[in-house]
Amino acid sequence: MPRSIRERAPPLLTDLYQFTMAYAYWRAGRHQEPAVFELFFRDNPFGGGFSLFAGLHDCLLFLRSFRFTDEDVEFLRSVLPPATDPAFFQFLRGLDCSGVTLRSVPEGTVVFARVPLMEVAGPLAVVQLLETSLLCLVNYASLVCSNAARFRLAAGPRRKLLEMGLRRAQGPDGGLTASRYTHIGGFDLTSNVQAGFLFGIPVAGTMAHSYVTSFTSLEEVWPQTLVAVSGDPDPVDIISLTKGWLSRVCELLGAEPGKIREGELAAFLSYAISYPQNFLPVIDSYSVGCSGLLNFCAVALALCELGYRPVGVRLDSGDLCRQSVDVRRVFRLCSEHFSISAFDSLIIVGTNNISEQSMAELNKKENQIDVVGVGTHLVTCTKQPSLGCVYKLVEVRGRPRMKISEDPQKSTVPGRKSVYRLLDADGHPFLDLACLAVESPPEAGVSLRCFPLGCDDSPVSVTPAQATCLRQDVFTKGQVRRDRLTT
Amino acid sequence: MPRSIRERAPPLLTDLYQFTMAYAYWRAGRHQEPAVFELFFRDNPFGGGFSLFAGLHDCLLFLRSFRFTDEDVEFLRSVLPPATDPAFFQFLRGLDCSGVTLRSVPEGTVVFARVPLMEVAGPLAVVQLLETSLLCLVNYASLVCSNAARFRLAAGPRRKLLEMGLRRAQGPDGGLTASRYTHIGGFDLTSNVQAGFLFGIPVAGTMAHSYVTSFTSLEEVWPQTLVAVSGDPDPVDIISLTKGWLSRVCELLGAEPGKIREGELAAFLSYAISYPQNFLPVIDSYSVGCSGLLNFCAVALALCELGYRPVGVRLDSGDLCRQSVDVRRVFRLCSEHFSISAFDSLIIVGTNNISEQSMAELNKKENQIDVVGVGTHLVTCTKQPSLGCVYKLVEVRGRPRMKISEDPQKSTVPGRKSVYRLLDADGHPFLDLACLAVESPPEAGVSLRCFPLGCDDSPVSVTPAQATCLRQDVFTKGQVRRDRLTT
């Protein structure tokens, strides 16, 4: 077990009351009693109709490595009441998840409120100790994965989506979790290099405004030459070449050369010389129309003349839709006027505090944005920053357990359950059915009566064409059952 | 350097564009140019008038351990364009922060929008590479610390505040960061054991509803005896003793014994036998008035008879204020009727999805809550889940740099600055003054003209009685200057 995995969710990363309860169970000789907890959420997030379930992989790693070190136990001895029997700490020292079984919905499944997503069975004291860590690993992962899916639905299937929220996440690990689970939720790319390293997610990114503003004049460009892709091995003076193109672009567009920022041109040139096949600058450090777009076209045309293919531009402020339309028009003009077909396939990246709502609005308005980068609203889930999964005891020693609360919503449904997804004749799921584990499973073509949650108490009859088990045994007696731990 | 520290914020935990820019700087021979970045936020969080600055400790750990491994560099080679000069990877392999200087506001300082909180100076390529990681480490830490301070202000100075948000945070590290920085922001206690272990924050917690609902009958209580604190060494039958007290409590309060949950009584007894000096159960698993409170009083009175001091109760649902008043009234009745003075000092803990607003409302209503536990709204900062610190280039090679944006708010103030906090004759701060580093500092008793941010352009004159530097040199040439890295 690599140390880093234990470091992520060590067994002390939990609420103190798990230990005080574990001690009381142990003291009463109840710690080995077979118990079953269920993990579920009470309301679909974001006021929507579904959630994605995520975080299972991390839960499996956590269960597999769940073990207390001497140091952990010594710390617990220092915080639990002095009257705690020393033999309890010996018991903790020997604990692991070899008696634990986890049934779970697969990673990335579409799920609904109040359906038991995970069932954790095992010795009472152990499964109690797991509560906070499992909730912590599932809650945010599922929330951000669902949020990503909503962005994907708002964006439509065509557009590429880039996650870029690391700097606004809840610390390093919040950022990594966001990158990982937004990818499962439907994002194509991440800016987070560590997420690429650990999880193989494609990474993307080119330059920030600071790069552009760090240049003041063309004298800072070095080297000042570039070799053409094929043919002549002699380096070409790229600065002169670009200056020529800049004049022609200004003439074509009727732009004022006096408003063009030399520092920005220097920045673009310097980047293009470093990465002639990957030229995609941010063009709004000063003014898109008066400077950034003209500088881009000049450098990109020079690159094309040397046989390279520039990639596109990034817009990071203002009205992205309007600007993208203007930019695309200029690209088409250049393509036609200079007969440079590479300008027809340039891409436009838009990044400017995009929310699910602005993504949906963007989809309705005329625009030419090919890739959307999303940060803050994606990783912090502004619309609803927590999912609220809970972990409730449903059975002890084979007997159903229930909590009755002053808030009726907080009461639990007792007993160990089976969960089935019912499909219609076209193979479309239409109902998730939770019934007691001891009840017989639904049968294809056979009508059954069920009580829809959240409606009044009158039953409805449904006839599934097919019924599948929604959950799988993924961890049995200390072993991961399915080969999910590849990273 | 312990591996875990590097693991928390490894140098790959950043946006890809930092590396593409670093390469372009390196390729142009500009990577060693002296550059200065500033870190600040544009608006005070939560629509309020201030923020607390936090995360410095983590930034110092990050800077101190900033170094690429062979594995890191190999991964970068695989994601940067194939044309990247191999010598660049050699350069990365040798990089560290020995050329970096960090001036920063101290951890936990009250700060305001647009004041440069950190100044990061060093070789252009290196200080550019640090951007995302520093933002990630400061943004959430400052946000949650400020949020905690707002809860503290809403709660008033008397009440104890318990942070219990781990299960709703952005993963394990989000939860740890929350525990750590809410403590700096004014919380007294955390439920997070790992936060106690790592940072020495006092931990608290007793039992969940699952503990209560896991019991069904008094037969599950074991052992069934308890020894009195002093005097007789013979164990007392605590079940009989408690049953006697329960009858007397029911009689006193006119309660129906038939509505009392035996399982709940068993749970309380079992816990009290395990921790007779730390008895603080959650009393709303079924019904506070009909069961939980009566069971608590009976067990607590039995404990008192044996010379122990019960601690109090936790309420976790419903109208906390009203219930706390009812509970306190019953405590007083018991104290008077049974002459048990320990019942006068019982504490009432309230936990039920507390927000800053409900905390403020709670403060206005009659209530008897001594400790408030806060989870979701605290750690996820529901009201505004991101702070939005940015990192902007202000100087390269001694020359001021500026970004002019399509959004005027996104334009930056160029040049390296000094920041002073001006105090009045009573020693109260009244203005934070940012001026160019080359300008002379404000002098005590000397009037100066300044331009308030966010107002129109007309200057105001102020005369400080005292002026202090708001920032300190905390990291110079690879070394942490102040001894902050004790954990």
Coordinates of C-alpha atoms in Angstrom, one line a residue, chain A residues 15-477:
Chain A
D15 CA -15.4 12.2 13.7
L16 CA -14.4 11.6 17.3
Y17 CA -17.8 10.2 18.1
Q18 CA -17.1 7.1 16.0
F19 CA -14.4 6.2 18.5
T20 CA -16.5 6.9 21.6
M21 CA -19.3 4.8 20.1
A22 CA -16.9 2.0 19.1
Y23 CA -15.6 1.9 22.7
A24 CA -19.1 1.7 24.1
Y25 CA -19.9 -1.2 21.7
W26 CA -16.7 -2.9 22.6
R27 CA -17.3 -2.4 26.4
A28 CA -20.7 -3.9 26.0
G29 CA -19.4 -6.8 24.0
R30 CA -21.4 -5.8 21.0
H31 CA -18.5 -4.8 18.7
Q32 CA -18.7 -8.0 16.7
E33 CA -22.4 -8.0 16.2
P34 CA -23.3 -8.1 12.4
A35 CA -24.6 -4.7 11.3
V36 CA -25.7 -3.1 8.1
F37 CA -25.5 0.6 7.2
E38 CA -26.9 2.2 4.0
L39 CA -25.5 5.3 2.3
F40 CA -27.9 7.5 0.4
F41 CA -28.9 11.1 -0.2
R42 CA -32.3 12.6 0.5
D43 CA -32.7 15.1 -2.4
N44 CA -31.4 15.1 -6.0
P45 CA -28.7 17.9 -6.2
F46 CA -29.1 21.3 -7.9
G47 CA -32.9 21.1 -7.8
G48 CA -32.6 18.5 -10.6
G49 CA -33.9 15.1 -11.3
F50 CA -30.8 12.9 -10.9
S51 CA -27.3 12.6 -9.6
L52 CA -24.3 10.6 -10.7
F53 CA -22.8 8.3 -8.1
A54 CA -19.0 8.6 -7.7
G55 CA -16.2 8.1 -5.3
L56 CA -16.3 4.3 -5.1
H57 CA -12.7 3.8 -6.2
D58 CA -11.5 6.0 -3.3
C59 CA -13.8 4.1 -0.9
L60 CA -12.2 0.8 -2.0
L61 CA -8.7 2.1 -1.5
F62 CA -9.8 3.4 1.9
L63 CA -11.3 0.1 3.0
R64 CA -8.3 -1.9 1.7
S65 CA -5.8 0.2 3.7
F66 CA -7.9 0.7 6.8
R67 CA -5.5 0.0 9.7
F68 CA -4.4 2.0 12.8
T69 CA -0.7 2.6 13.4
D70 CA 0.8 2.7 16.9
E71 CA 0.9 6.5 16.5
D72 CA -2.8 6.7 15.7
V73 CA -3.7 4.6 18.7
E74 CA -1.5 6.6 21.0
F75 CA -3.2 9.8 19.8
L76 CA -6.6 8.2 20.5
R77 CA -5.5 7.2 23.9
S78 CA -4.7 10.9 24.6
V79 CA -8.1 12.2 23.5
L80 CA -10.5 9.5 24.8
P81 CA -11.5 9.8 28.4
P82 CA -8.9 8.5 30.9
A83 CA -11.3 5.8 32.1
T84 CA -11.1 4.0 28.7
D85 CA -10.0 0.4 29.1
P86 CA -6.5 0.0 27.7
A87 CA -7.5 -3.3 26.1
F88 CA -9.7 -1.3 23.7
F89 CA -6.6 0.3 22.2
Q90 CA -5.2 -3.2 21.6
F91 CA -8.4 -4.0 19.9
L92 CA -8.1 -1.0 17.6
R93 CA -4.5 -1.8 16.8
G94 CA -5.6 -5.1 15.3
L95 CA -8.6 -3.8 13.4
D96 CA -9.0 -4.0 9.6
C97 CA -11.8 -4.4 7.1
S98 CA -11.5 -8.2 6.7
G99 CA -15.0 -8.6 8.1
V100 CA -16.5 -5.9 5.9
T101 CA -18.6 -6.4 2.7
L102 CA -19.5 -3.5 0.5
R103 CA -22.3 -3.6 -2.1
S104 CA -22.4 -0.5 -4.3
V105 CA -23.8 1.1 -7.4
P106 CA -21.0 1.2 -10.0
E107 CA -18.9 4.4 -10.3
G108 CA -20.6 7.0 -12.6
T109 CA -24.1 5.5 -12.4
V110 CA -27.2 7.8 -12.8
V111 CA -28.9 7.5 -9.4
F112 CA -31.8 9.1 -7.5
A113 CA -32.7 10.4 -4.1
R114 CA -33.4 8.0 -1.3
V115 CA -32.1 4.9 -3.2
P116 CA -29.6 3.1 -1.0
L117 CA -26.4 3.4 -3.1
M118 CA -24.0 1.5 -0.9
E119 CA -24.6 -1.1 1.7
V120 CA -21.8 -1.6 4.2
A121 CA -22.1 -4.8 6.2
G122 CA -19.7 -6.1 8.9
P123 CA -18.9 -6.0 12.6
L124 CA -20.9 -3.2 14.3
A125 CA -17.9 -1.3 15.7
V126 CA -16.0 -1.4 12.4
V127 CA -18.8 -0.4 10.1
Q128 CA -19.6 2.5 12.5
L129 CA -16.0 3.7 12.3
L130 CA -16.1 3.8 8.5
E131 CA -19.0 6.3 8.4
T132 CA -17.4 9.7 8.1
S133 CA -14.6 8.7 5.8
L134 CA -17.0 6.9 3.3
L135 CA -19.3 9.9 3.3
C136 CA -16.4 12.3 2.8
L137 CA -15.2 10.2 -0.1
V138 CA -18.6 9.9 -1.8
N139 CA -20.3 13.2 -1.1
Y140 CA -18.1 15.7 -3.0
A141 CA -17.1 13.2 -5.7
S142 CA -20.8 12.5 -6.6
L143 CA -21.7 16.2 -6.3
V144 CA -19.0 17.4 -8.7
C145 CA -19.5 14.5 -11.0
S146 CA -23.3 15.4 -11.2
N147 CA -22.4 19.0 -11.7
A148 CA -20.1 18.2 -14.6
A149 CA -23.0 16.1 -16.1
R150 CA -25.3 19.1 -15.9
F151 CA -22.7 21.3 -17.6
R152 CA -22.3 18.7 -20.3
L153 CA -26.1 18.6 -20.8
A154 CA -26.2 22.4 -21.0
A155 CA -23.3 22.5 -23.4
G156 CA -24.6 19.8 -25.8
P157 CA -22.6 16.9 -27.1
R158 CA -20.5 18.9 -29.7
R159 CA -18.5 21.3 -27.6
K160 CA -15.3 20.3 -25.8
L161 CA -15.3 21.0 -22.1
L162 CA -12.1 21.8 -20.1
E163 CA -12.0 21.7 -16.3
M164 CA -9.8 24.4 -14.9
G165 CA -10.9 24.8 -11.3
L166 CA -7.8 23.8 -9.3
R167 CA -7.1 27.3 -7.9
R168 CA -10.6 27.6 -6.5
A169 CA -11.2 24.2 -5.1
Q170 CA -11.0 23.2 -1.4
G171 CA -7.3 22.7 -1.4
P172 CA -5.0 20.4 -3.4
D173 CA -7.0 17.3 -2.9
G174 CA -10.4 19.0 -3.5
G175 CA -8.9 20.1 -6.8
L176 CA -7.7 16.6 -7.7
T177 CA -11.0 15.1 -6.8
A178 CA -12.7 17.7 -9.0
S179 CA -10.5 17.0 -12.0
R180 CA -11.1 13.3 -11.6
Y181 CA -14.8 13.2 -11.2
T182 CA -15.7 16.0 -13.6
H183 CA -14.0 13.8 -16.2
I184 CA -16.3 10.9 -15.3
G185 CA -19.2 13.4 -15.4
G186 CA -18.5 14.4 -19.0
F187 CA -15.6 16.9 -19.3
D188 CA -13.0 16.1 -22.0
L189 CA -9.9 17.9 -20.6
T190 CA -8.4 19.3 -17.4
S191 CA -5.8 21.9 -16.8
N192 CA -4.6 20.0 -13.7
V193 CA -1.3 18.3 -14.5
Q194 CA -1.3 16.1 -11.4
A195 CA -4.7 14.8 -12.5
G196 CA -3.2 13.9 -15.8
F197 CA -0.3 12.2 -14.1
L198 CA -2.4 10.2 -11.6
F199 CA -5.5 9.4 -13.6
G200 CA -4.5 9.7 -17.3
I201 CA -7.0 12.5 -18.0
P202 CA -6.0 14.6 -21.1
V203 CA -4.4 17.9 -20.0
A204 CA -4.6 21.2 -21.8
G205 CA -3.5 24.8 -21.5
T206 CA -1.3 27.3 -23.2
M207 CA -0.8 30.8 -21.7
A208 CA -2.0 33.3 -19.0
H209 CA -2.3 37.0 -19.3
S210 CA 0.9 37.3 -17.1
Y211 CA 2.8 35.8 -20.0
V212 CA 1.5 38.4 -22.4
T213 CA 2.0 41.3 -20.1
S214 CA 5.6 40.2 -19.2
F215 CA 6.7 41.3 -22.7
T216 CA 7.1 45.0 -23.6
S217 CA 8.9 45.0 -27.0
L218 CA 10.0 42.8 -29.9
E219 CA 13.6 43.0 -28.6
E220 CA 12.6 40.5 -26.0
V221 CA 11.8 37.8 -28.6
W222 CA 14.6 35.3 -28.8
P223 CA 15.5 33.5 -31.0
Q224 CA 14.1 35.7 -33.8
T225 CA 14.1 33.0 -36.4
L226 CA 12.2 29.9 -37.3
V227 CA 12.9 27.1 -39.8
A228 CA 10.1 26.2 -42.3
V229 CA 8.5 22.8 -41.8
S230 CA 9.8 21.4 -45.1
G231 CA 12.3 22.5 -47.7
D232 CA 14.8 25.3 -46.9
P233 CA 16.9 24.6 -43.8
D234 CA 17.8 28.2 -43.5
P235 CA 16.1 30.0 -40.6
V236 CA 13.6 32.6 -41.6
D237 CA 13.4 36.0 -39.8
I238 CA 10.0 35.5 -38.3
I239 CA 9.8 39.0 -36.9
S240 CA 10.0 40.6 -40.3
L241 CA 7.7 38.0 -41.8
T242 CA 5.1 38.7 -39.1
K243 CA 5.4 42.5 -39.4
G244 CA 4.6 42.1 -43.1
W245 CA 1.6 40.0 -42.3
L246 CA 0.5 42.5 -39.6
S247 CA 0.4 45.3 -42.2
R248 CA -1.6 43.3 -44.6
V249 CA -4.1 42.2 -41.8
C250 CA -4.5 45.8 -40.6
E251 CA -5.1 46.9 -44.2
L252 CA -7.7 44.1 -44.7
L253 CA -9.5 44.9 -41.5
G254 CA -9.1 48.7 -41.6
A255 CA -7.4 48.6 -38.2
E256 CA -5.2 51.3 -36.7
P257 CA -1.6 50.0 -36.4
G258 CA -1.0 52.6 -33.7
K259 CA -3.3 50.8 -31.3
I260 CA -1.5 47.5 -31.5
R261 CA 0.5 46.4 -28.5
E262 CA 4.1 45.5 -29.3
G263 CA 4.5 43.6 -26.1
E264 CA 1.6 41.4 -27.0
L265 CA 3.0 40.7 -30.4
A266 CA 6.3 39.9 -28.8
A267 CA 4.6 37.5 -26.4
F268 CA 2.8 35.7 -29.3
L269 CA 5.9 35.5 -31.4
S270 CA 8.0 34.2 -28.6
Y271 CA 5.4 31.5 -27.9
A272 CA 5.0 30.6 -31.5
I273 CA 8.7 30.2 -31.9
S274 CA 8.7 27.9 -28.9
Y275 CA 5.7 25.9 -30.0
P276 CA 5.0 26.6 -33.7
Q277 CA 2.6 23.6 -33.9
N278 CA 0.7 24.5 -30.7
F279 CA 0.0 28.2 -31.1
L280 CA -3.1 29.1 -29.1
P281 CA -2.7 32.5 -27.3
V282 CA -5.0 34.4 -25.0
I283 CA -6.0 37.4 -27.0
D284 CA -7.8 39.7 -24.6
S285 CA -4.9 40.9 -22.4
Y286 CA -5.4 44.4 -23.8
S287 CA -8.1 44.6 -26.5
V288 CA -9.3 41.7 -28.7
G289 CA -10.4 43.9 -31.6
C290 CA -7.7 46.6 -31.5
S291 CA -4.7 44.4 -30.7
G292 CA -5.0 40.7 -29.7
L293 CA -6.8 39.4 -32.8
L294 CA -4.6 41.4 -35.2
N295 CA -1.4 40.1 -33.5
F296 CA -2.8 36.6 -33.5
C297 CA -3.6 36.7 -37.2
A298 CA -0.2 38.1 -38.2
V299 CA 1.7 35.5 -36.2
A300 CA -0.6 32.7 -37.4
L301 CA -0.3 33.7 -41.0
A302 CA 3.5 33.8 -40.7
L303 CA 3.4 30.3 -39.2
C304 CA 1.2 29.1 -42.1
E305 CA 3.6 30.6 -44.6
L306 CA 6.3 28.4 -43.0
G307 CA 4.1 25.3 -43.2
Y308 CA 2.9 25.2 -39.6
R309 CA -0.7 24.9 -38.4
P310 CA -1.7 27.4 -35.7
V311 CA -4.4 26.0 -33.3
G312 CA -6.6 28.9 -32.3
V313 CA -7.2 31.6 -29.7
R314 CA -8.6 31.9 -26.1
L315 CA -11.1 34.6 -25.0
D316 CA -11.1 35.2 -21.3
S317 CA -13.3 38.3 -20.6
G318 CA -16.2 40.3 -21.9
D319 CA -19.1 39.0 -24.1
L320 CA -17.7 35.7 -25.3
C321 CA -20.4 35.0 -27.8
R322 CA -20.2 38.3 -29.6
Q323 CA -16.4 38.2 -29.6
S324 CA -16.3 34.7 -30.9
V325 CA -18.6 35.6 -33.8
D326 CA -16.3 38.6 -34.6
V327 CA -13.2 36.5 -34.3
R328 CA -14.6 33.8 -36.6
R329 CA -15.6 36.4 -39.2
V330 CA -12.0 37.7 -39.2
F331 CA -10.6 34.1 -39.5
R332 CA -12.9 33.6 -42.6
L333 CA -11.9 36.9 -44.1
C334 CA -8.2 36.0 -43.7
S335 CA -8.8 32.5 -45.1
E336 CA -10.5 33.9 -48.2
H337 CA -8.4 37.0 -48.7
F338 CA -5.0 35.3 -48.2
S339 CA -6.1 31.8 -49.4
I340 CA -5.0 30.2 -46.2
S341 CA -7.3 27.3 -45.5
A342 CA -5.8 26.5 -42.1
F343 CA -7.7 29.6 -40.9
D344 CA -11.0 27.7 -41.5
S345 CA -10.2 25.2 -38.8
L346 CA -8.9 27.5 -36.1
I347 CA -10.6 26.8 -32.7
I348 CA -11.9 29.4 -30.3
V349 CA -11.7 28.7 -26.5
G350 CA -13.9 30.6 -24.2
T351 CA -13.2 31.0 -20.4
N352 CA -14.9 33.6 -18.3
N353 CA -16.6 32.5 -15.0
I354 CA -18.9 30.1 -16.8
S355 CA -21.9 28.8 -14.8
E356 CA -24.4 26.1 -15.8
Q357 CA -26.8 28.9 -16.6
S358 CA -24.4 30.9 -18.7
M359 CA -23.5 27.7 -20.5
A360 CA -27.1 27.1 -21.3
E361 CA -27.5 30.8 -22.4
L362 CA -24.4 30.5 -24.5
N363 CA -25.9 27.5 -26.2
K364 CA -29.0 29.6 -27.2
K365 CA -27.1 32.6 -28.6
E366 CA -25.1 32.8 -31.8
N367 CA -21.5 31.9 -31.0
Q368 CA -18.5 30.3 -32.5
I369 CA -16.9 28.8 -29.3
D370 CA -15.4 25.3 -29.8
V371 CA -14.0 24.7 -26.3
V372 CA -15.4 26.0 -23.0
G373 CA -13.2 26.2 -19.9
V374 CA -15.0 26.0 -16.6
G375 CA -13.5 26.6 -13.2
T376 CA -15.1 28.1 -10.1
H377 CA -18.8 27.2 -10.7
L378 CA -17.8 23.6 -11.6
V379 CA -15.5 22.7 -8.8
T380 CA -17.3 24.6 -6.0
C381 CA -20.7 23.6 -7.2
T382 CA -22.0 27.1 -6.5
K383 CA -25.6 26.2 -7.0
Q384 CA -25.5 23.7 -4.2
P385 CA -22.1 23.1 -2.6
S386 CA -22.9 19.9 -0.8
L387 CA -24.7 16.7 -1.6
G388 CA -25.7 15.5 1.9
C389 CA -25.2 11.8 1.6
V390 CA -26.0 10.1 4.9
Y391 CA -25.1 6.7 6.4
K392 CA -27.8 5.1 8.3
L393 CA -28.1 1.9 10.4
V394 CA -30.7 -0.4 9.0
E395 CA -30.0 -3.8 10.6
V396 CA -28.3 -5.2 13.6
R397 CA -28.1 -9.0 14.3
G398 CA -30.5 -9.6 11.5
R399 CA -33.1 -7.3 13.1
P400 CA -34.2 -4.1 11.2
R401 CA -33.3 -0.8 12.8
M402 CA -35.0 2.6 12.3
K403 CA -34.5 6.2 13.3
I404 CA -37.7 8.2 13.9
S405 CA -36.9 11.9 13.9
E406 CA -38.6 15.2 14.9
D407 CA -38.1 16.0 11.2
P408 CA -40.1 13.3 9.3
Q409 CA -37.6 13.7 6.4
K410 CA -34.9 12.4 8.7
S411 CA -36.7 9.2 9.6
T412 CA -35.1 6.1 7.9
V413 CA -36.5 3.1 6.1
P414 CA -35.6 0.0 8.2
G415 CA -34.2 -3.3 7.0
R416 CA -31.7 -4.6 4.6
K417 CA -32.7 -4.0 1.0
S418 CA -32.3 -5.1 -2.6
V419 CA -32.4 -2.4 -5.3
Y420 CA -33.5 -3.2 -8.9
R421 CA -33.6 -1.0 -11.9
L422 CA -36.6 -1.8 -14.0
L423 CA -36.5 -1.4 -17.8
D424 CA -39.2 -1.1 -20.3
A425 CA -39.6 -3.0 -23.6
D426 CA -37.2 -0.6 -25.3
G427 CA -34.5 -1.2 -22.7
H428 CA -35.0 2.2 -21.1
P429 CA -34.9 2.3 -17.3
F430 CA -38.2 3.7 -15.8
L431 CA -38.1 2.8 -12.1
D432 CA -35.6 2.0 -9.4
L433 CA -37.2 -0.4 -7.0
A434 CA -36.0 -0.8 -3.4
C435 CA -37.5 -3.8 -1.6
L436 CA -36.5 -5.9 1.4
A437 CA -33.6 -8.3 0.7
V438 CA -35.8 -11.1 1.8
E439 CA -38.5 -10.3 -0.7
S440 CA -38.4 -12.1 -4.1
P441 CA -37.0 -10.1 -6.9
P442 CA -39.2 -8.6 -9.6
E443 CA -39.7 -10.8 -12.7
A444 CA -39.7 -9.8 -16.3
G445 CA -43.3 -9.5 -17.6
V446 CA -44.8 -9.9 -14.2
S447 CA -46.8 -6.9 -12.8
L448 CA -45.9 -5.7 -9.4
R449 CA -47.3 -3.1 -7.0
C450 CA -45.0 -0.5 -5.5
F451 CA -45.2 2.7 -3.5
P452 CA -43.5 5.7 -5.2
L453 CA -41.4 7.7 -2.7
G454 CA -42.5 11.3 -2.2
C455 CA -46.0 10.7 -3.5
D456 CA -49.0 9.8 -1.3
D457 CA -49.3 6.3 -0.1
S458 CA -51.3 4.9 -3.0
P459 CA -49.5 2.1 -4.8
V460 CA -48.9 1.9 -8.5
S461 CA -48.7 -1.2 -10.7
V462 CA -45.8 -1.6 -13.1
T463 CA -44.6 -4.4 -15.4
P464 CA -40.9 -4.5 -16.1
A465 CA -39.7 -6.0 -19.4
Q466 CA -36.4 -6.5 -17.6
A467 CA -35.0 -6.0 -14.1
T468 CA -31.3 -5.6 -13.2
C469 CA -29.6 -5.4 -9.8
L470 CA -28.4 -1.8 -9.3
R471 CA -25.7 -2.7 -6.9
Q472 CA -22.8 -5.1 -7.1
D473 CA -20.6 -6.8 -4.5
V474 CA -17.4 -4.8 -4.8
F475 CA -15.6 -5.5 -1.6
T476 CA -15.9 -8.8 0.3
K477 CA -14.2 -9.8 3.5

